């Protein structure tokens, strides 16, 4: 069983930055695909960024150039550095992990079996 806990959310003005963290109960980087998703009220859950066990990453078009997914040195923490935040980035952000994904499906929410409970990000206009 993999347990994930997100932190680092908050309220910022447009153009600001936040760094989200996801603490994993077990070592995951070499065995799991991990990702960040977000969901705004009334909208579907959206894949933001994902990282494979070999370090390859993929990003949603809306995140490219602004967000960076990475893993801590201990390899039990996942990060999402978010720069130049926009009001449309406002959402609950979730950390997810799964041991059996492919590079083509890393941003598909229905492929992930393990989820954190989320951390809220609010970006003011």
N, CA, C and O atoms as a MOPAC input file, in Angstrom:
PM7 MOZYME 1SCF
protein

 N      0.84100 1    -1.18200 1     0.00000 1
 C      0.00000 1     0.00000 1     0.00000 1
 C      0.88300 1     1.24100 1     0.00000 1
 O      1.78400 1     1.37600 1     0.82700 1
 N      0.61400 1     2.13900 1    -0.93500 1
 C      1.33600 1     3.39400 1    -1.04000 1
 C      0.45100 1     4.50000 1    -0.48900 1
 O     -0.70700 1     4.63200 1    -0.88400 1
 N      0.99800 1     5.29100 1     0.41900 1
 C      0.26900 1     6.41300 1     0.99800 1
 C      0.96800 1     7.71400 1     0.61700 1
 O      2.19000 1     7.82700 1     0.71300 1
 N      0.18400 1     8.68400 1     0.18800 1
 C      0.70300 1     9.94500 1    -0.30600 1
 C      0.05100 1    11.10000 1     0.43900 1
 O     -1.15700 1    11.09200 1     0.67600 1
 N      0.86000 1    12.09900 1     0.80800 1
 C      0.36300 1    13.26800 1     1.51600 1
 C      0.92200 1    14.52000 1     0.87000 1
 O      2.13700 1    14.70800 1     0.81700 1
 N      0.02900 1    15.38300 1     0.37400 1
 C      0.44300 1    16.61600 1    -0.28100 1
 C      0.54700 1    17.76000 1     0.72000 1
 O     -0.10700 1    17.76200 1     1.76300 1
 N      1.39300 1    18.73800 1     0.37200 1
 C      1.51400 1    19.95600 1     1.16100 1
 C      2.06300 1    21.05600 1     0.26900 1
 O      2.50800 1    20.79200 1    -0.84800 1
 N      2.03300 1    22.27500 1     0.75200 1
 C      2.62000 1    23.38600 1     0.02900 1
 C      1.64000 1    24.28000 1    -0.69900 1
 O      2.03900 1    25.29600 1    -1.26900 1
 N      0.37200 1    23.92500 1    -0.69300 1
 C     -0.61400 1    24.77100 1    -1.33600 1
 C     -0.82500 1    26.06000 1    -0.56500 1
 O     -0.36300 1    26.20900 1     0.56600 1
 N     -1.52500 1    26.98300 1    -1.18800 1
 C     -1.79600 1    28.25600 1    -0.55800 1
 C     -2.42600 1    29.21700 1    -1.52400 1
 O     -2.83600 1    28.83800 1    -2.62000 1
 N     -2.50200 1    30.46600 1    -1.11500 1
 C     -3.08600 1    31.52300 1    -1.93000 1
 C     -1.99800 1    32.49800 1    -2.35200 1
 O     -1.25100 1    33.00700 1    -1.51500 1
 N     -1.91100 1    32.75600 1    -3.65300 1
 C     -0.91000 1    33.66900 1    -4.19300 1
 C     -1.53400 1    34.56500 1    -5.24600 1
 O     -2.61300 1    34.27800 1    -5.76500 1
 N     -0.85100 1    35.64200 1    -5.55400 1
 C     -1.27600 1    36.52500 1    -6.62500 1
 C     -0.78000 1    36.00000 1    -7.96600 1
 O      0.21200 1    35.27400 1    -8.03300 1
 N     -1.47600 1    36.37100 1    -9.02300 1
 C     -1.04700 1    35.98600 1   -10.35800 1
 C      0.40100 1    36.39600 1   -10.58900 1
 O      0.81800 1    37.49700 1   -10.23000 1
 N      1.15800 1    35.48800 1   -11.19400 1
 C      2.57300 1    35.72500 1   -11.42400 1
 C      3.47200 1    35.18100 1   -10.33200 1
 O      4.69100 1    35.13700 1   -10.49700 1
 N      2.89100 1    34.77000 1    -9.22600 1
 C      3.65900 1    34.23600 1    -8.12000 1
 C      4.01900 1    32.77900 1    -8.31800 1
 O      3.71900 1    32.18000 1    -9.35100 1
 N      4.67300 1    32.21600 1    -7.29700 1
 C      5.14400 1    30.83700 1    -7.37000 1
 C      4.77200 1    30.05500 1    -6.11900 1
 O      4.61300 1    30.62100 1    -5.03700 1
 N      4.63800 1    28.75900 1    -6.28700 1
 C      4.43900 1    27.83700 1    -5.18800 1
 C      5.19600 1    26.55800 1    -5.48800 1
 O      5.40500 1    26.21000 1    -6.65000 1
 N      5.60800 1    25.86100 1    -4.44300 1
 C      6.22700 1    24.55600 1    -4.59900 1
 C      5.43500 1    23.54600 1    -3.78800 1
 O      5.41400 1    23.60100 1    -2.55800 1
 N      4.79300 1    22.63300 1    -4.47600 1
 C      4.02700 1    21.59800 1    -3.82600 1
 C      4.91600 1    20.39800 1    -3.52500 1
 O      5.84800 1    20.09800 1    -4.27200 1
 N      4.62000 1    19.72300 1    -2.43200 1
 C      5.35500 1    18.52900 1    -2.05000 1
 C      4.39200 1    17.37700 1    -1.84200 1
 O      3.25100 1    17.57100 1    -1.42500 1
 N      4.86100 1    16.18400 1    -2.13400 1
 C      4.09500 1    14.96800 1    -1.91700 1
 C      5.00200 1    13.97100 1    -1.22700 1
 O      5.98200 1    13.50900 1    -1.81100 1
 N      4.68300 1    13.63900 1     0.00500 1
 C      5.46700 1    12.68000 1     0.77500 1
 C      4.88900 1    11.28700 1     0.58500 1
 O      3.69800 1    11.06600 1     0.80700 1
 N      5.72700 1    10.35600 1     0.17700 1
 C      5.30500 1     8.97800 1    -0.05200 1
 C      5.73500 1     8.09100 1     1.10100 1
 O      6.79000 1     8.29600 1     1.70200 1
 N      4.90400 1     7.10100 1     1.40200 1
 C      5.19300 1     6.20600 1     2.51500 1
 C      6.30100 1     5.21300 1     2.21200 1
 O      6.91300 1     4.66000 1     3.12500 1
 N      6.55800 1     4.98800 1     0.93100 1
 C      7.58900 1     4.05400 1     0.51600 1
 C      8.41200 1     4.66200 1    -0.60700 1
 O      8.02100 1     5.65500 1    -1.22000 1
 N      9.55100 1     4.05200 1    -0.86100 1
 C     10.36400 1     4.44800 1    -1.99800 1
 C      9.58900 1     4.12500 1    -3.26800 1
 O      9.14500 1     2.99200 1    -3.45600 1
 N      9.42700 1     5.10200 1    -4.12800 1
 C      8.59200 1     4.91800 1    -5.30500 1
 C      9.26700 1     5.21200 1    -6.63100 1
 O      8.83500 1     4.69600 1    -7.66200 1
 N     10.30500 1     6.01800 1    -6.63500 1
 C     10.83200 1     6.51500 1    -7.89000 1
 C     11.29200 1     5.39900 1    -8.83100 1
 O     11.06300 1     5.48900 1   -10.03700 1
 N     11.91500 1     4.38000 1    -8.32400 1
 C     12.43200 1     3.31500 1    -9.18000 1
 C     11.37900 1     2.28900 1    -9.56400 1
 O     11.62500 1     1.42800 1   -10.40900 1
 N     10.20800 1     2.37700 1    -8.94900 1
 C      9.18200 1     1.37900 1    -9.18200 1
 C      7.83300 1     1.94500 1    -9.62400 1
 O      7.00100 1     1.21300 1   -10.15900 1
 N      7.61600 1     3.21900 1    -9.41000 1
 C      6.32200 1     3.82600 1    -9.68300 1
 C      6.42200 1     4.99800 1   -10.64200 1
 O      7.42400 1     5.71200 1   -10.69700 1
 N      5.34900 1     5.16700 1   -11.39100 1
 C      5.11600 1     6.40800 1   -12.08700 1
 C      4.39300 1     7.32600 1   -11.10600 1
 O      3.51000 1     6.87800 1   -10.37500 1
 N      4.75700 1     8.59700 1   -11.08400 1
 C      4.13400 1     9.54000 1   -10.17900 1
 C      3.71700 1    10.78500 1   -10.94100 1
 O      4.32600 1    11.15200 1   -11.94600 1
 N      2.67200 1    11.42600 1   -10.44600 1
 C      2.12400 1    12.55000 1   -11.18900 1
 C      1.39300 1    13.52100 1   -10.28000 1
 O      1.03100 1    13.20200 1    -9.14700 1
 N      1.18900 1    14.70800 1   -10.81200 1
 C      0.34300 1    15.71500 1   -10.19800 1
 C     -0.88300 1    15.93900 1   -11.06700 1
 O     -0.77700 1    16.10100 1   -12.28200 1
 N     -2.03000 1    15.94600 1   -10.43900 1
 C     -3.28600 1    16.25800 1   -11.08800 1
 C     -3.92900 1    17.43800 1   -10.37500 1
 O     -3.55400 1    17.77800 1    -9.25300 1
 N     -4.88300 1    18.04700 1   -11.02500 1
 C     -5.62200 1    19.12500 1   -10.38300 1
 C     -7.08200 1    19.05400 1   -10.79400 1
 O     -7.42400 1    18.55100 1   -11.86500 1
 N     -7.92900 1    19.56700 1    -9.92200 1
 C     -9.34900 1    19.58000 1   -10.20300 1
 C     -9.96900 1    20.83700 1    -9.61800 1
 O     -9.89700 1    21.08500 1    -8.41400 1
 N    -10.57200 1    21.61500 1   -10.48300 1
 C    -11.28700 1    22.81200 1   -10.07900 1
 C    -12.76200 1    22.47900 1    -9.93200 1
 O    -13.23500 1    21.52200 1   -10.54500 1
 N    -13.50100 1    23.24300 1    -9.13600 1
 C    -14.92800 1    22.98100 1    -8.95500 1
 C    -15.67200 1    22.93800 1   -10.28400 1
 O    -15.53500 1    23.84000 1   -11.11100 1
 N    -16.45700 1    21.89100 1   -10.48200 1
 C    -17.23800 1    21.75900 1   -11.69300 1
 C    -16.47700 1    21.28000 1   -12.91000 1
 O    -17.04400 1    21.20500 1   -14.00000 1
 N    -15.20400 1    20.95600 1   -12.74900 1
 C    -14.39600 1    20.50800 1   -13.87100 1
 C    -13.84600 1    19.10500 1   -13.63100 1
 O    -13.80800 1    18.62000 1   -12.50100 1
 N    -13.42300 1    18.46700 1   -14.71700 1
 C    -12.83200 1    17.13900 1   -14.62700 1
 C    -11.41900 1    17.22600 1   -14.06900 1
 O    -10.75500 1    18.25600 1   -14.18100 1
 N    -10.97000 1    16.13000 1   -13.46800 1
 C     -9.60600 1    16.06600 1   -12.98600 1
 C     -8.65200 1    16.07100 1   -14.17200 1
 O     -8.84900 1    15.34000 1   -15.14300 1
 N     -7.62100 1    16.89600 1   -14.08400 1
 C     -6.71300 1    17.14200 1   -15.18900 1
 C     -5.28200 1    16.77700 1   -14.81600 1
 O     -4.79100 1    17.16600 1   -13.75600 1
 N     -4.62300 1    16.03500 1   -15.68300 1
 C     -3.21600 1    15.73000 1   -15.47300 1
 C     -2.36600 1    16.96600 1   -15.71600 1
 O     -2.55400 1    17.66000 1   -16.71500 1
 N     -1.44100 1    17.24600 1   -14.82200 1
 C     -0.58600 1    18.42400 1   -14.91400 1
 C      0.83400 1    18.05800 1   -15.30400 1
 O      1.38900 1    18.61900 1   -16.24800 1
 N      1.42000 1    17.12000 1   -14.58000 1
 C      2.79900 1    16.70900 1   -14.82900 1
 C      3.00400 1    15.30800 1   -14.28600 1
 O      2.37900 1    14.92300 1   -13.29800 1
 N      3.87800 1    14.54300 1   -14.92900 1
 C      4.15400 1    13.18400 1   -14.49400 1
 C      5.61200 1    12.84700 1   -14.70800 1
 O      6.27700 1    13.41000 1   -15.57700 1
 N      6.10100 1    11.91300 1   -13.89700 1
 C      7.48200 1    11.46800 1   -14.01400 1
 C      7.52100 1     9.95200 1   -13.94100 1
 O      6.92200 1     9.34600 1   -13.05200 1
 N      8.22900 1     9.34700 1   -14.87900 1
 C      8.37200 1     7.90200 1   -14.92400 1
 C      9.54000 1     7.45600 1   -14.04600 1
 O     10.32800 1     8.27700 1   -13.57800 1
 N      9.63800 1     6.15400 1   -13.83100 1
 C     10.69400 1     5.62400 1   -12.97200 1
 C     12.08700 1     5.86600 1   -13.53300 1
 O     13.06300 1     5.86300 1   -12.78300 1
 N     12.19200 1     6.07600 1   -14.84000 1
 C     13.48600 1     6.35600 1   -15.44400 1
 C     13.79200 1     7.84800 1   -15.51600 1
 O     14.80900 1     8.24800 1   -16.08200 1
 N     12.92300 1     8.66300 1   -14.95000 1
 C     13.14800 1    10.08900 1   -14.90100 1
 C     12.51300 1    10.89100 1   -16.01100 1
 O     12.50700 1    12.12000 1   -15.95400 1
 N     11.98600 1    10.23700 1   -17.00600 1
 C     11.32100 1    10.96400 1   -18.08300 1
 C     10.07000 1    11.64700 1   -17.57600 1
 O      9.34900 1    11.09900 1   -16.74100 1
 N      9.81400 1    12.83100 1   -18.07400 1
 C      8.68500 1    13.63000 1   -17.62000 1
 C      7.79300 1    14.01600 1   -18.77600 1
 O      8.20900 1    14.03100 1   -19.93400 1
 N      6.56200 1    14.32400 1   -18.43700 1
 C      5.63600 1    14.84900 1   -19.41200 1
 C      4.75200 1    15.88000 1   -18.72800 1
 O      4.49500 1    15.78800 1   -17.52800 1
 N      4.29200 1    16.85500 1   -19.48800 1
 C      3.51300 1    17.94500 1   -18.94700 1
 C      2.29400 1    18.22300 1   -19.80100 1
 O      2.30700 1    18.02900 1   -21.01600 1
 N      1.24700 1    18.67900 1   -19.14800 1
 C      0.11300 1    19.20500 1   -19.88200 1
 C      0.54600 1    20.47400 1   -20.60300 1
 O      1.44600 1    21.17900 1   -20.14700 1
 N     -0.09300 1    20.75800 1   -21.72000 1
 C      0.26800 1    21.95700 1   -22.46700 1
 C      0.16000 1    23.21400 1   -21.60300 1
 O      0.96200 1    24.13700 1   -21.74600 1
 N     -0.81000 1    23.25000 1   -20.72700 1
 C     -1.01200 1    24.41300 1   -19.87600 1
 C      0.10000 1    24.60700 1   -18.85500 1
 O      0.25000 1    25.69300 1   -18.29500 1
 N      0.88200 1    23.55200 1   -18.61000 1
 C      1.94000 1    23.61000 1   -17.60500 1
 C      3.33500 1    23.76700 1   -18.19100 1
 O      4.25900 1    24.16700 1   -17.48300 1
 N      3.49800 1    23.46400 1   -19.45500 1
 C      4.81500 1    23.51200 1   -20.07800 1
 C      5.42800 1    24.90400 1   -19.97200 1
 O      4.78500 1    25.91400 1   -20.26100 1
 N      6.68500 1    24.92600 1   -19.55200 1
 C      7.39800 1    26.18300 1   -19.43000 1
 C      7.18500 1    26.89600 1   -18.11600 1
 O      7.91400 1    27.83800 1   -17.80400 1
 N      6.20500 1    26.47200 1   -17.33600 1
 C      5.91000 1    27.11300 1   -16.05800 1
 C      6.07000 1    26.17700 1   -14.87000 1
 O      6.49700 1    26.60300 1   -13.79700 1
 N      5.73300 1    24.91100 1   -15.05100 1
 C      5.77000 1    23.93800 1   -13.96300 1
 C      6.90200 1    22.94000 1   -14.18100 1
 O      7.25000 1    22.62100 1   -15.31700 1
 N      7.47500 1    22.45000 1   -13.07800 1
 C      8.52100 1    21.44300 1   -13.14100 1
 C      8.26500 1    20.37100 1   -12.09600 1
 O      8.11900 1    20.67100 1   -10.91100 1
 N      8.21100 1    19.12200 1   -12.53700 1
 C      8.05000 1    18.00500 1   -11.61700 1
 C      9.42200 1    17.41000 1   -11.32700 1
 O     10.25100 1    17.28700 1   -12.22900 1
 N      9.66200 1    17.04200 1   -10.07900 1
 C     10.94900 1    16.48500 1    -9.70400 1
 C     10.80000 1    15.61900 1    -8.46600 1
 O      9.76400 1    15.62600 1    -7.80200 1
 N     11.86200 1    14.87100 1    -8.16800 1
 C     11.88100 1    13.99300 1    -7.01000 1
 C     13.00200 1    14.41800 1    -6.07500 1
 O     14.07700 1    14.81000 1    -6.52900 1
 N     12.75600 1    14.34300 1    -4.77500 1
 C     13.76000 1    14.69800 1    -3.79400 1
 C     14.89400 1    13.69300 1    -3.75600 1
 O     14.78900 1    12.59500 1    -4.30200 1
 N     15.99400 1    14.08700 1    -3.09300 1
 C     17.16200 1    13.20600 1    -3.00300 1
 C     16.85700 1    11.89500 1    -2.29800 1
 O     17.42400 1    10.85800 1    -2.64200 1
 N     15.97700 1    11.93300 1    -1.32600 1
 C     15.59600 1    10.72700 1    -0.60700 1
 C     14.68200 1     9.82900 1    -1.42300 1
 O     14.44900 1     8.67700 1    -1.06000 1
 N     14.17500 1    10.34800 1    -2.50700 1
 C     13.31600 1     9.62000 1    -3.44200 1
 C     12.02100 1     9.13700 1    -2.81500 1
 O     11.41600 1     8.17100 1    -3.27800 1
 N     11.60800 1     9.81000 1    -1.77100 1
 C     10.30400 1     9.53300 1    -1.19000 1
 C      9.44200 1    10.79100 1    -1.15200 1
 O      8.42100 1    10.84100 1    -0.46700 1
 N      9.87000 1    11.79900 1    -1.89600 1
 C      9.13200 1    13.04300 1    -1.97000 1
 C      9.06300 1    13.51600 1    -3.41400 1
 O     10.07000 1    13.54500 1    -4.12200 1
 N      7.88800 1    13.87500 1    -3.83000 1
 C      7.65900 1    14.39900 1    -5.16500 1
 C      7.35700 1    15.88900 1    -5.05800 1
 O      6.64700 1    16.31600 1    -4.14700 1
 N      7.88700 1    16.67400 1    -5.97700 1
 C      7.67900 1    18.11800 1    -5.96700 1
 C      7.03500 1    18.58800 1    -7.25500 1
 O      7.17700 1    17.96700 1    -8.30900 1
 N      6.33400 1    19.68400 1    -7.14800 1
 C      5.85200 1    20.39900 1    -8.31500 1
 C      6.14900 1    21.87400 1    -8.09700 1
 O      5.48100 1    22.54200 1    -7.30800 1
 N      7.15500 1    22.37600 1    -8.80100 1
 C      7.47000 1    23.79100 1    -8.76000 1
 C      6.59100 1    24.50200 1    -9.76800 1
 O      6.61300 1    24.18000 1   -10.95600 1
 N      5.82300 1    25.45800 1    -9.30200 1
 C      4.88800 1    26.18100 1   -10.14600 1
 C      5.27300 1    27.65100 1   -10.16100 1
 O      5.24400 1    28.32300 1    -9.13000 1
 N      5.63100 1    28.14000 1   -11.33500 1
 C      6.01400 1    29.53500 1   -11.51000 1
 C      5.02400 1    30.23900 1   -12.42800 1
 O      4.29200 1    29.60200 1   -13.18600 1
 N      5.01700 1    31.55900 1   -12.34400 1
 C      4.13200 1    32.37200 1   -13.17100 1
 C      2.69600 1    31.86100 1   -13.10400 1
 O      2.05700 1    31.62300 1   -14.12800 1
 N      2.21500 1    31.70000 1   -11.90300 1
 C      0.87500 1    31.16300 1   -11.70900 1
 C     -0.18900 1    32.09300 1   -12.26300 1
 O     -0.05400 1    33.31700 1   -12.23200 1
 N     -1.24700 1    31.48100 1   -12.76900 1
 C     -2.35900 1    32.19800 1   -13.35700 1
 C     -3.64400 1    31.83100 1   -12.62900 1
 O     -3.71800 1    30.76500 1   -12.01700 1
 N     -4.65600 1    32.68900 1   -12.68300 1
 C     -5.91900 1    32.36700 1   -12.01600 1
 C     -6.49500 1    31.02500 1   -12.45500 1
 O     -7.11800 1    30.33800 1   -11.64600 1
 N     -6.30500 1    30.63900 1   -13.69900 1
 C     -6.82600 1    29.37300 1   -14.18000 1
 C     -6.09900 1    28.16800 1   -13.59900 1
 O     -6.52600 1    27.03400 1   -13.81500 1
 N     -5.00600 1    28.39200 1   -12.86400 1
 C     -4.32400 1    27.31400 1   -12.15900 1
 C     -5.00200 1    26.98300 1   -10.83100 1
 O     -4.64900 1    25.99400 1   -10.18900 1
 N     -5.95600 1    27.78800 1   -10.41800 1
 C     -6.65300 1    27.55600 1    -9.16300 1
 C     -7.36000 1    26.20500 1    -9.18600 1
 O     -8.16900 1    25.93600 1   -10.07300 1
 N     -7.05200 1    25.36300 1    -8.21100 1
 C     -7.61900 1    24.01700 1    -8.16000 1
 C     -7.10000 1    23.29900 1    -6.91900 1
 O     -6.18300 1    23.76900 1    -6.24700 1
 N     -7.70300 1    22.15900 1    -6.63400 1
 C     -7.13300 1    21.23400 1    -5.67700 1
 C     -6.11000 1    20.39000 1    -6.42600 1
 O     -6.42400 1    19.80600 1    -7.46300 1
 N     -4.90400 1    20.32400 1    -5.91000 1
 C     -3.83500 1    19.57700 1    -6.55400 1
 C     -3.59800 1    18.26500 1    -5.82600 1
 O     -3.46800 1    18.23300 1    -4.60200 1
 N     -3.54400 1    17.18100 1    -6.59400 1
 C     -3.40600 1    15.84400 1    -6.04900 1
 C     -2.13300 1    15.16900 1    -6.53400 1
 O     -1.74100 1    15.31300 1    -7.69200 1
 N     -1.50700 1    14.44800 1    -5.65500 1
 C     -0.38300 1    13.59200 1    -5.98900 1
 C     -0.91100 1    12.19000 1    -6.24500 1
 O     -1.79900 1    11.71900 1    -5.53500 1
 N     -0.36800 1    11.52200 1    -7.25600 1
 C     -0.81500 1    10.17800 1    -7.59000 1
 C      0.37600 1     9.29500 1    -7.94200 1
 O      1.42700 1     9.78000 1    -8.36100 1
 N      0.19300 1     7.99300 1    -7.76300 1
 C      1.24400 1     7.03200 1    -8.07900 1
 C      0.63100 1     5.72700 1    -8.56200 1
 O     -0.47400 1     5.35800 1    -8.16500 1
 N      1.36000 1     5.04200 1    -9.41800 1
 C      0.93000 1     3.74300 1    -9.91400 1
 C      2.13900 1     2.96700 1   -10.41900 1
 O      3.05200 1     3.55600 1   -10.99800 1
 N      2.15600 1     1.65200 1   -10.20700 1
 C      3.32300 1     0.85800 1   -10.61600 1
 C      3.29500 1     0.34700 1   -12.04100 1
 O      4.29200 1    -0.20400 1   -12.50700 1
 N      2.19800 1     0.50700 1   -12.74500 1
 C      2.05400 1    -0.16400 1   -14.03300 1
 C      1.50800 1     0.72700 1   -15.13800 1
 O      0.60700 1     0.31600 1   -15.86900 1
 N      2.02000 1     1.90700 1   -15.27000 1
 C      1.60100 1     2.81000 1   -16.33300 1
 C      2.56200 1     2.73400 1   -17.51300 1
 O      3.58300 1     2.04800 1   -17.46700 1
 N      2.21000 1     3.44700 1   -18.55500 1
 C      3.08400 1     3.60900 1   -19.70500 1
 C      3.31600 1     5.09200 1   -19.92400 1
 O      2.58700 1     5.92400 1   -19.38400 1
 N      4.31600 1     5.42200 1   -20.70400 1
 C      4.60200 1     6.82000 1   -20.97500 1
 C      3.43900 1     7.51600 1   -21.66000 1
 O      3.25000 1     8.72100 1   -21.49600 1
 N      2.66900 1     6.77400 1   -22.41600 1
 C      1.56000 1     7.36300 1   -23.14800 1
 C      0.36600 1     7.70200 1   -22.26500 1
 O     -0.48700 1     8.49600 1   -22.66200 1
 N      0.29200 1     7.11300 1   -21.07400 1
 C     -0.88600 1     7.28700 1   -20.22600 1
 C     -0.57200 1     7.94600 1   -18.89200 1
 O     -1.39500 1     7.89000 1   -17.97900 1
 N      0.57500 1     8.55900 1   -18.75200 1
 C      0.98000 1     9.10900 1   -17.46300 1
 C      0.12900 1    10.27000 1   -16.98000 1
 O      0.14400 1    10.58800 1   -15.79100 1
 N     -0.61000 1    10.90600 1   -17.87000 1
 C     -1.46100 1    12.02700 1   -17.48700 1
 C     -2.93900 1    11.66500 1   -17.48600 1
 O     -3.79500 1    12.55000 1   -17.50400 1
 N     -3.24100 1    10.38300 1   -17.46500 1
 C     -4.62400 1     9.91900 1   -17.43200 1
 C     -4.98400 1     9.52700 1   -16.00500 1
 O     -4.43800 1     8.56600 1   -15.46300 1
 N     -5.89400 1    10.26500 1   -15.40600 1
 C     -6.22300 1    10.07000 1   -13.99900 1
 C     -6.75600 1     8.67700 1   -13.70200 1
 O     -6.47100 1     8.12000 1   -12.64200 1
 N     -7.52200 1     8.11100 1   -14.62100 1
 C     -8.13000 1     6.81600 1   -14.35700 1
 C     -7.15100 1     5.65900 1   -14.40700 1
 O     -7.54800 1     4.51200 1   -14.19900 1
 N     -5.89300 1     5.92800 1   -14.67400 1
 C     -4.85400 1     4.89700 1   -14.68300 1
 C     -4.15100 1     4.76000 1   -13.33500 1
 O     -3.41600 1     3.79600 1   -13.12000 1
 N     -4.36000 1     5.69600 1   -12.43900 1
 C     -3.64600 1     5.70800 1   -11.16800 1
 C     -4.45900 1     5.06800 1   -10.05000 1
 O     -5.65500 1     5.32100 1    -9.91100 1
 N     -3.80000 1     4.24500 1    -9.26600 1
 C     -4.45800 1     3.53100 1    -8.17100 1
 C     -4.26100 1     4.18200 1    -6.81000 1
 O     -5.06200 1     3.95100 1    -5.90400 1
 N     -3.22200 1     4.98500 1    -6.64200 1
 C     -2.91700 1     5.57800 1    -5.34700 1
 C     -2.95400 1     7.08900 1    -5.43200 1
 O     -2.36300 1     7.69200 1    -6.32800 1
 N     -3.65700 1     7.69200 1    -4.48500 1
 C     -3.88000 1     9.13500 1    -4.48400 1
 C     -3.71500 1     9.74000 1    -3.11000 1
 O     -4.04000 1     9.12100 1    -2.09700 1
 N     -3.20000 1    10.97500 1    -3.08700 1
 C     -3.24100 1    11.76000 1    -1.88100 1
 C     -4.59400 1    12.43900 1    -1.76300 1
 O     -5.45200 1    12.28400 1    -2.63200 1
 N     -4.78000 1    13.18800 1    -0.69200 1
 C     -6.06500 1    13.84300 1    -0.46400 1
 C     -6.10700 1    15.27700 1    -0.96300 1
 O     -7.15300 1    15.92200 1    -0.89500 1
 N     -4.99700 1    15.78300 1    -1.45900 1
 C     -4.98600 1    17.06800 1    -2.13200 1
 C     -4.51000 1    18.23100 1    -1.28600 1
 O     -4.55100 1    18.19300 1    -0.05600 1
 N     -4.05300 1    19.27400 1    -1.98000 1
 C     -3.69300 1    20.53800 1    -1.35800 1
 C     -4.21300 1    21.65800 1    -2.25300 1
 O     -4.03700 1    21.61800 1    -3.47100 1
 N     -4.84800 1    22.64900 1    -1.65300 1
 C     -5.51900 1    23.69200 1    -2.41500 1
 C     -4.54900 1    24.76200 1    -2.87900 1
 O     -3.71300 1    25.23800 1    -2.11200 1
 N     -4.67200 1    25.13400 1    -4.14800 1
 C     -3.92100 1    26.25100 1    -4.71900 1
 C     -4.92100 1    27.27100 1    -5.23300 1
 O     -5.79900 1    26.94400 1    -6.03200 1
 N     -4.78600 1    28.50600 1    -4.77300 1
 C     -5.67000 1    29.57600 1    -5.19900 1
 C     -4.82600 1    30.73700 1    -5.71900 1
 O     -3.94800 1    31.24000 1    -5.01800 1
 N     -5.09700 1    31.15100 1    -6.94200 1
 C     -4.34100 1    32.23000 1    -7.57200 1
 C     -5.28900 1    33.39700 1    -7.82800 1
 O     -6.27800 1    33.25800 1    -8.54700 1
 N     -4.98300 1    34.53500 1    -7.23900 1
 C     -5.82300 1    35.72000 1    -7.36500 1
 C     -5.48000 1    36.49300 1    -8.63100 1
 O     -4.32800 1    36.52600 1    -9.06300 1
 N     -6.49700 1    37.11300 1    -9.21500 1
 C     -6.30900 1    37.91600 1   -10.42100 1
 C     -5.53300 1    39.18600 1   -10.11100 1
 O     -5.27800 1    39.98900 1   -11.01000 1

